[in-house]
C-alpha cells in the first residue's frame, strides 16, 4: 500500500505515514464498526445469511487495518486514528440503524382518556391492535397494544401526541411477528437495504 502512494503517486514517506495512513485507518474503522452495528441488528432479527456476510466484510476490513498498524508500530498517529475511527463508527452506525428502521416494534399505550379517535386512526392505517380495559392505581384505564413497522413508528407517536398528549407509552423491539402462521413482509427504511433483505431472506 505504501509503495502505491509513494512510488506511483509520488507522495513523500512522511506524508503517507502521518497523513494518508492515519486517514485510511480512520475511515476503515468507521466502515468496520458501522458494519458491526448493522450486523448485530440483522443477527438479532434472525437474518443468518445477511449477518454472516456482513461479519465477513467486517473481519476483512479489521484485518487490513491491523496489518497496516503492525507495519507502522512507531507511528503514533495510527494510535490516534484507530480509536477515533472506532468512536465515529459507533456514531455513524447508529445513524444508519435509524435510517434503515429495520424490524417491528410493539407499542403499549396506557391512558385514562377516551381512545376512540386513536382506535379510528389505527384502523385507518391498518394497524393490528388490541384494546383492553385495565385497572390502575388511579382507577380504570385503557390499554392499547399494537405492533408496527419501525419506519411507521414516528407517524404513530406523532399522532398519539396529537390525540392524547398525556398518554403513557412504551416501545419495545419485536424479533418476529406472525399472522395466520405467516411472517409479514418487513418494511425497509432505505431501498437498497430493502432489496438486499429481499434477496437474502431465509
mmCIF file of C-alpha atoms in Angstrom:
data_model
loop_
_atom_site.group_PDB
_atom_site.id
_atom_site.type_symbol
_atom_site.label_atom_id
_atom_site.label_comp_id
_atom_site.label_asym_id
_atom_site.label_seq_id
_atom_site.Cartn_x
_atom_site.Cartn_y
_atom_site.Cartn_z
ATOM 1 C CA UNK A 1 0.000 0.000 0.000
ATOM 2 C CA UNK A 2 2.760 2.412 0.918
ATOM 3 C CA UNK A 3 4.569 1.887 -2.398
ATOM 4 C CA UNK A 4 1.410 2.851 -4.290
ATOM 5 C CA UNK A 5 1.255 6.252 -2.617
ATOM 6 C CA UNK A 6 5.000 6.932 -2.569
ATOM 7 C CA UNK A 7 6.162 5.421 -5.877
ATOM 8 C CA UNK A 8 3.038 5.615 -8.046
ATOM 9 C CA UNK A 9 1.521 8.867 -6.751
ATOM 10 C CA UNK A 10 4.839 10.433 -5.812
ATOM 11 C CA UNK A 11 3.956 11.307 -2.217
ATOM 12 C CA UNK A 12 6.694 11.568 0.367
ATOM 13 C CA UNK A 13 7.107 8.885 3.011
ATOM 14 C CA UNK A 14 6.321 11.345 5.794
ATOM 15 C CA UNK A 15 3.085 12.454 4.145
ATOM 16 C CA UNK A 16 1.984 8.853 3.802
ATOM 17 C CA UNK A 17 2.918 7.933 7.382
ATOM 18 C CA UNK A 18 1.450 10.952 9.141
ATOM 19 C CA UNK A 19 -1.485 11.873 6.895
ATOM 20 C CA UNK A 20 -2.608 9.253 4.383
ATOM 21 C CA UNK A 21 -2.188 6.165 6.575
ATOM 22 C CA UNK A 22 -3.997 7.598 9.641
ATOM 23 C CA UNK A 23 -6.859 8.767 7.418
ATOM 24 C CA UNK A 24 -7.144 5.326 5.806
ATOM 25 C CA UNK A 25 -7.201 3.679 9.234
ATOM 26 C CA UNK A 26 -9.748 6.216 10.481
ATOM 27 C CA UNK A 27 -12.219 5.675 7.623
ATOM 28 C CA UNK A 28 -11.655 1.921 7.574
ATOM 29 C CA UNK A 29 -12.577 1.731 11.248
ATOM 30 C CA UNK A 30 -15.711 3.779 10.593
ATOM 31 C CA UNK A 31 -16.753 1.232 7.940
ATOM 32 C CA UNK A 32 -15.776 -1.692 10.158
ATOM 33 C CA UNK A 33 -17.716 -0.568 13.229
ATOM 34 C CA UNK A 34 -20.727 0.599 11.186
ATOM 35 C CA UNK A 35 -20.956 -2.820 9.551
ATOM 36 C CA UNK A 36 -20.712 -4.406 13.004
ATOM 37 C CA UNK A 37 -23.671 -2.344 14.216
ATOM 38 C CA UNK A 38 -25.794 -3.361 11.224
ATOM 39 C CA UNK A 39 -24.690 -6.988 11.569
ATOM 40 C CA UNK A 40 -25.883 -7.122 15.171
ATOM 41 C CA UNK A 41 -29.257 -5.697 14.147
ATOM 42 C CA UNK A 42 -29.738 -8.334 11.474
ATOM 43 C CA UNK A 43 -28.412 -11.072 13.745
ATOM 44 C CA UNK A 44 -30.962 -10.199 16.435
ATOM 45 C CA UNK A 45 -33.606 -10.171 13.707
ATOM 46 C CA UNK A 46 -32.756 -13.748 12.767
ATOM 47 C CA UNK A 47 -31.236 -12.947 9.354
ATOM 48 C CA UNK A 48 -28.489 -15.565 9.368
ATOM 49 C CA UNK A 49 -27.158 -15.165 5.841
ATOM 50 C CA UNK A 50 -27.121 -11.377 5.862
ATOM 51 C CA UNK A 51 -25.386 -11.148 9.236
ATOM 52 C CA UNK A 52 -22.849 -13.780 8.162
ATOM 53 C CA UNK A 53 -21.923 -11.854 5.011
ATOM 54 C CA UNK A 54 -21.627 -8.613 6.957
ATOM 55 C CA UNK A 55 -19.429 -10.380 9.504
ATOM 56 C CA UNK A 56 -17.069 -11.478 6.722
ATOM 57 C CA UNK A 57 -16.576 -7.923 5.430
ATOM 58 C CA UNK A 58 -16.275 -6.582 8.972
ATOM 59 C CA UNK A 59 -13.453 -9.028 9.787
ATOM 60 C CA UNK A 60 -11.776 -8.420 6.414
ATOM 61 C CA UNK A 61 -11.586 -4.661 6.951
ATOM 62 C CA UNK A 62 -10.366 -5.145 10.516
ATOM 63 C CA UNK A 63 -7.535 -7.421 9.342
ATOM 64 C CA UNK A 64 -6.443 -4.865 6.753
ATOM 65 C CA UNK A 65 -6.335 -2.157 9.403
ATOM 66 C CA UNK A 66 -4.426 -4.272 11.932
ATOM 67 C CA UNK A 67 -1.935 -5.289 9.241
ATOM 68 C CA UNK A 68 -1.071 -1.673 8.487
ATOM 69 C CA UNK A 69 -0.838 -0.772 12.173
ATOM 70 C CA UNK A 70 1.616 -3.583 12.879
ATOM 71 C CA UNK A 71 3.716 -2.431 9.915
ATOM 72 C CA UNK A 72 3.884 1.068 11.423
ATOM 73 C CA UNK A 73 4.089 0.462 15.164
ATOM 74 C CA UNK A 74 6.336 3.504 15.557
ATOM 75 C CA UNK A 75 3.698 5.846 14.088
ATOM 76 C CA UNK A 76 1.796 7.463 16.950
ATOM 77 C CA UNK A 77 -0.797 8.868 14.534
ATOM 78 C CA UNK A 78 -2.090 5.320 13.949
ATOM 79 C CA UNK A 79 -2.837 5.023 17.668
ATOM 80 C CA UNK A 80 -4.969 8.160 17.433
ATOM 81 C CA UNK A 81 -6.727 7.252 14.183
ATOM 82 C CA UNK A 82 -7.735 3.759 15.335
ATOM 83 C CA UNK A 83 -9.847 4.687 18.418
ATOM 84 C CA UNK A 84 -11.092 7.863 16.724
ATOM 85 C CA UNK A 85 -12.415 5.796 13.822
ATOM 86 C CA UNK A 86 -13.958 3.323 16.262
ATOM 87 C CA UNK A 87 -15.816 6.095 18.100
ATOM 88 C CA UNK A 88 -17.042 7.725 14.886
ATOM 89 C CA UNK A 89 -18.050 4.304 13.575
ATOM 90 C CA UNK A 90 -20.394 3.843 16.528
ATOM 91 C CA UNK A 91 -21.989 7.214 15.805
ATOM 92 C CA UNK A 92 -22.334 6.521 12.070
ATOM 93 C CA UNK A 93 -23.673 3.025 12.757
ATOM 94 C CA UNK A 94 -26.410 4.438 14.978
ATOM 95 C CA UNK A 95 -27.419 6.898 12.256
ATOM 96 C CA UNK A 96 -27.538 4.108 9.661
ATOM 97 C CA UNK A 97 -29.598 1.955 12.030
ATOM 98 C CA UNK A 98 -32.130 4.771 12.396
ATOM 99 C CA UNK A 99 -32.311 5.259 8.635
ATOM 100 C CA UNK A 100 -32.808 1.548 7.970
ATOM 101 C CA UNK A 101 -35.623 1.404 10.556
ATOM 102 C CA UNK A 102 -35.455 -2.370 10.329
ATOM 103 C CA UNK A 103 -37.930 -4.680 12.033
ATOM 104 C CA UNK A 104 -41.093 -4.269 14.059
ATOM 105 C CA UNK A 105 -41.838 -2.816 17.466
ATOM 106 C CA UNK A 106 -44.659 -3.284 19.929
ATOM 107 C CA UNK A 107 -46.216 -0.101 21.280
ATOM 108 C CA UNK A 108 -48.122 -0.174 24.572
ATOM 109 C CA UNK A 109 -50.341 2.825 25.229
ATOM 110 C CA UNK A 110 -51.864 3.452 28.657
ATOM 111 C CA UNK A 111 -54.283 6.304 29.278
ATOM 112 C CA UNK A 112 -57.388 7.237 31.250
ATOM 113 C CA UNK A 113 -58.619 9.316 28.313
ATOM 114 C CA UNK A 114 -61.060 8.128 25.667
ATOM 115 C CA UNK A 115 -59.258 6.266 22.872
ATOM 116 C CA UNK A 116 -61.967 6.227 20.190
ATOM 117 C CA UNK A 117 -60.054 8.617 17.909
ATOM 118 C CA UNK A 118 -56.861 6.638 18.396
ATOM 119 C CA UNK A 119 -58.636 3.390 17.506
ATOM 120 C CA UNK A 120 -60.097 5.046 14.409
ATOM 121 C CA UNK A 121 -56.592 6.113 13.367
ATOM 122 C CA UNK A 122 -55.195 2.622 13.905
ATOM 123 C CA UNK A 123 -57.980 1.171 11.795
ATOM 124 C CA UNK A 124 -57.434 3.747 9.050
ATOM 125 C CA UNK A 125 -53.717 2.902 8.947
ATOM 126 C CA UNK A 126 -54.437 -0.849 9.015
ATOM 127 C CA UNK A 127 -52.500 -1.352 12.252
ATOM 128 C CA UNK A 128 -53.376 -4.514 14.131
ATOM 129 C CA UNK A 129 -54.222 -3.644 17.733
ATOM 130 C CA UNK A 130 -55.775 -4.946 20.926
ATOM 131 C CA UNK A 131 -57.693 -2.726 23.337
ATOM 132 C CA UNK A 132 -58.062 -3.793 26.961
ATOM 133 C CA UNK A 133 -59.858 -2.129 29.850
ATOM 134 C CA UNK A 134 -57.483 -2.300 32.790
ATOM 135 C CA UNK A 135 -57.337 -1.203 36.420
ATOM 136 C CA UNK A 136 -54.574 1.108 37.611
ATOM 137 C CA UNK A 137 -53.721 2.976 40.814
ATOM 138 C CA UNK A 138 -55.899 5.877 39.651
ATOM 139 C CA UNK A 139 -58.858 3.781 38.552
ATOM 140 C CA UNK A 140 -59.992 2.442 35.195
ATOM 141 C CA UNK A 141 -57.554 2.850 32.315
ATOM 142 C CA UNK A 142 -57.434 1.976 28.625
ATOM 143 C CA UNK A 143 -54.588 -0.222 27.442
ATOM 144 C CA UNK A 144 -53.868 -0.446 23.713
ATOM 145 C CA UNK A 145 -51.310 -2.832 22.184
ATOM 146 C CA UNK A 146 -50.152 -2.557 18.579
ATOM 147 C CA UNK A 147 -47.269 -3.925 16.506
ATOM 148 C CA UNK A 148 -45.932 -1.631 13.773
ATOM 149 C CA UNK A 149 -43.005 -1.429 11.389
ATOM 150 C CA UNK A 150 -40.255 0.786 12.739
ATOM 151 C CA UNK A 151 -40.394 3.093 9.746
ATOM 152 C CA UNK A 152 -44.006 3.926 10.705
ATOM 153 C CA UNK A 153 -43.350 4.355 14.423
ATOM 154 C CA UNK A 154 -42.769 8.113 14.266
ATOM 155 C CA UNK A 155 -46.078 8.642 12.474
ATOM 156 C CA UNK A 156 -47.909 6.696 15.168
ATOM 157 C CA UNK A 157 -46.204 8.505 18.048
ATOM 158 C CA UNK A 158 -46.801 11.926 16.488
ATOM 159 C CA UNK A 159 -50.484 11.103 16.064
ATOM 160 C CA UNK A 160 -50.650 9.807 19.634
ATOM 161 C CA UNK A 161 -49.169 13.047 20.977
ATOM 162 C CA UNK A 162 -51.698 14.958 18.933
ATOM 163 C CA UNK A 163 -54.718 12.964 20.107
ATOM 164 C CA UNK A 164 -53.731 12.033 23.670
ATOM 165 C CA UNK A 165 -50.679 14.099 24.712
ATOM 166 C CA UNK A 166 -50.850 12.816 28.307
ATOM 167 C CA UNK A 167 -50.795 9.127 27.361
ATOM 168 C CA UNK A 168 -48.055 6.899 28.739
ATOM 169 C CA UNK A 169 -46.483 4.575 26.177
ATOM 170 C CA UNK A 170 -43.601 2.142 25.840
ATOM 171 C CA UNK A 171 -41.868 0.852 22.714
ATOM 172 C CA UNK A 172 -40.114 -2.498 22.527
ATOM 173 C CA UNK A 173 -38.393 -4.292 19.647
ATOM 174 C CA UNK A 174 -40.074 -7.428 18.305
ATOM 175 C CA UNK A 175 -37.936 -10.215 16.837
ATOM 176 C CA UNK A 176 -40.792 -11.698 14.803
ATOM 177 C CA UNK A 177 -44.496 -11.111 14.310
ATOM 178 C CA UNK A 178 -46.822 -13.638 12.714
ATOM 179 C CA UNK A 179 -50.353 -13.546 11.373
ATOM 180 C CA UNK A 180 -52.135 -16.775 10.410
ATOM 181 C CA UNK A 181 -48.825 -18.602 10.657
ATOM 182 C CA UNK A 182 -47.028 -16.372 8.154
ATOM 183 C CA UNK A 183 -44.450 -13.748 8.963
ATOM 184 C CA UNK A 184 -45.456 -10.463 7.318
ATOM 185 C CA UNK A 185 -43.076 -8.759 4.911
ATOM 186 C CA UNK A 186 -40.671 -6.385 6.651
ATOM 187 C CA UNK A 187 -40.562 -2.778 5.521
ATOM 188 C CA UNK A 188 -37.220 -1.114 4.922
ATOM 189 C CA UNK A 189 -36.062 2.441 5.508
ATOM 190 C CA UNK A 190 -33.602 2.530 2.588
ATOM 191 C CA UNK A 191 -34.430 0.927 -0.760
ATOM 192 C CA UNK A 192 -31.035 -0.686 -1.166
ATOM 193 C CA UNK A 193 -31.394 -2.425 2.191
ATOM 194 C CA UNK A 194 -34.942 -3.461 1.316
ATOM 195 C CA UNK A 195 -33.582 -5.035 -1.871
ATOM 196 C CA UNK A 196 -30.777 -6.768 -0.009
ATOM 197 C CA UNK A 197 -33.245 -8.127 2.543
ATOM 198 C CA UNK A 198 -35.416 -9.491 -0.264
ATOM 199 C CA UNK A 199 -32.607 -11.468 -1.909
ATOM 200 C CA UNK A 200 -31.106 -12.745 1.343
ATOM 201 C CA UNK A 201 -34.338 -13.679 3.145
ATOM 202 C CA UNK A 202 -34.052 -17.180 4.682
#
